[in-house]
mmCIF file of C-alpha atoms in Angstrom:
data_model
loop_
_atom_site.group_PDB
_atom_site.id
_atom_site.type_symbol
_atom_site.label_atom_id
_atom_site.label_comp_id
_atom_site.label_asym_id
_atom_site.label_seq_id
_atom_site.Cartn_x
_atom_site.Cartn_y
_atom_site.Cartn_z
ATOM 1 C CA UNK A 1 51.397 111.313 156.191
ATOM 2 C CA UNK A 2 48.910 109.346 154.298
ATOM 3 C CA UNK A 3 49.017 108.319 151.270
ATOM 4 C CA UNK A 4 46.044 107.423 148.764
ATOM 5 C CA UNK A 5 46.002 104.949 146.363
ATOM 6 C CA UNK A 6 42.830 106.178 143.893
ATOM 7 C CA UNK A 7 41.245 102.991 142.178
ATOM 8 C CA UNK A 8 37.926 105.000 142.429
ATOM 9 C CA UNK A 9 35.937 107.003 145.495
ATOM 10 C CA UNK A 10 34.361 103.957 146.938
ATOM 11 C CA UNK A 11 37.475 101.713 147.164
ATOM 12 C CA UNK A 12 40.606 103.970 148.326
ATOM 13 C CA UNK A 13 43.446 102.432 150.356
ATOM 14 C CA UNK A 14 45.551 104.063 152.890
ATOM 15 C CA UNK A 15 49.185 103.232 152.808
ATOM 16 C CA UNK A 16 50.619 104.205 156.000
ATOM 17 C CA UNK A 17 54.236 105.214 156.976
ATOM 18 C CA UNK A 18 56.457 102.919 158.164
ATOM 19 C CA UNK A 19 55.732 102.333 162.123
ATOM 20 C CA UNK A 20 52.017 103.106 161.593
ATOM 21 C CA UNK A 21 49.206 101.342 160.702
ATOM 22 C CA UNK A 22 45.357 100.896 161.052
ATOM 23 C CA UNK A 23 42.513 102.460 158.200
ATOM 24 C CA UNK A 24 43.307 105.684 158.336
ATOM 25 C CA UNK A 25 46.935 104.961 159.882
ATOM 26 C CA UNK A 26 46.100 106.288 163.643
ATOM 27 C CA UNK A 27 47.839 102.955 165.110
ATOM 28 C CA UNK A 28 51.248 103.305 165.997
ATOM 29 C CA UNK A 29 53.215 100.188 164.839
ATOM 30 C CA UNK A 30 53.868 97.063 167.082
ATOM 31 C CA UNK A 31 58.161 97.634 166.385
ATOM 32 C CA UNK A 32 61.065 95.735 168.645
ATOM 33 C CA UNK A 33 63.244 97.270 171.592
ATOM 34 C CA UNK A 34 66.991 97.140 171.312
ATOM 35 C CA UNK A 35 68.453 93.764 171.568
ATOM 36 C CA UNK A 36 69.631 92.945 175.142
ATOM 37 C CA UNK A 37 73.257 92.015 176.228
ATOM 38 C CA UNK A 38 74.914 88.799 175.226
ATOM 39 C CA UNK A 39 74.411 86.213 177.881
ATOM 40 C CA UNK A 40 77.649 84.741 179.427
ATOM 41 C CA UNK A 41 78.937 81.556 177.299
ATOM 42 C CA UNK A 42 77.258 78.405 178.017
ATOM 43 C CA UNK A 43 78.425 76.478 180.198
ATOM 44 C CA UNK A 44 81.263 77.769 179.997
ATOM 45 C CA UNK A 45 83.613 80.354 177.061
ATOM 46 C CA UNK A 46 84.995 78.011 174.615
ATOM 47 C CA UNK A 47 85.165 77.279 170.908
ATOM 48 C CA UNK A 48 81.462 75.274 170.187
ATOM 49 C CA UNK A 49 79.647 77.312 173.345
ATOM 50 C CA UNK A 50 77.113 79.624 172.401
ATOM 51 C CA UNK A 51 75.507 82.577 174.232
ATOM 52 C CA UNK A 52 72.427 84.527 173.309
ATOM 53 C CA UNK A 53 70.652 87.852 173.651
ATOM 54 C CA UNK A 54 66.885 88.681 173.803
ATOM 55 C CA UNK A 55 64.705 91.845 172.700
ATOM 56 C CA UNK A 56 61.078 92.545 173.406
ATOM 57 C CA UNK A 57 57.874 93.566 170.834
ATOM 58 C CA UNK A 58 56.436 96.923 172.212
ATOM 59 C CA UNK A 59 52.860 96.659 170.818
ATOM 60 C CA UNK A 60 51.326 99.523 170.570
ATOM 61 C CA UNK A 61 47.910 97.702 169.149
ATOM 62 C CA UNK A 62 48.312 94.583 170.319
ATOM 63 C CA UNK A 63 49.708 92.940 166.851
ATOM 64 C CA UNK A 64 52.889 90.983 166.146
ATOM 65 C CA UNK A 65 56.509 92.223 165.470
ATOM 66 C CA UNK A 66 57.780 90.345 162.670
ATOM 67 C CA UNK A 67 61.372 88.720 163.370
ATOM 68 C CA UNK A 68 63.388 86.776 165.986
ATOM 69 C CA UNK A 69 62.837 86.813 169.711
ATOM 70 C CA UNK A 70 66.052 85.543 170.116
ATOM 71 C CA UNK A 71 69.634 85.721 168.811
ATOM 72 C CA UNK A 72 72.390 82.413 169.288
ATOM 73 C CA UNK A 73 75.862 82.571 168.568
ATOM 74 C CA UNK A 74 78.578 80.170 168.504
ATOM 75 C CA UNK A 75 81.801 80.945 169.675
ATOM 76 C CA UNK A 76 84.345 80.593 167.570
ATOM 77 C CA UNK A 77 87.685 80.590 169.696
#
């Protein structure tokens, strides 16, 4: 669906759904995959180790996803 913000005939906006984009919002969305499974602990499981997981930008258009690559946490026992 596209929506059409009317300030007058010569200087109309799309606004696209979310996920799409472009002028007349034919561009699907650059959007992120599910995040990936937490690493094992590093070095080692323990209170103060961390372990991480990773998700990848599908882009559809070749722009950006917005948000983190990557996700830390510390263990806490």
């Amino acid at each position: 669906m596209i929506l059409f913000s009317l300030k007058d005939e010569l200087h109309s906006k799309c606004e696209c759904d979310h996920g799409y984009t472009g002028e007349m919002c034919e561009e699907v969305a650059a959007q992120w995959a599910e995040w990936g499974q937490w690493s094992p602990c590093e070095p080692i499981c323990g209170v103060g180790r961390t372990h991480k997981r990773i998700r990848i930008c599908i882009r559809a258009n070749h722009s950006n996803c917005h948000g983190q690559t990557e996700q830390v946490s510390f263990i806490q026992s």
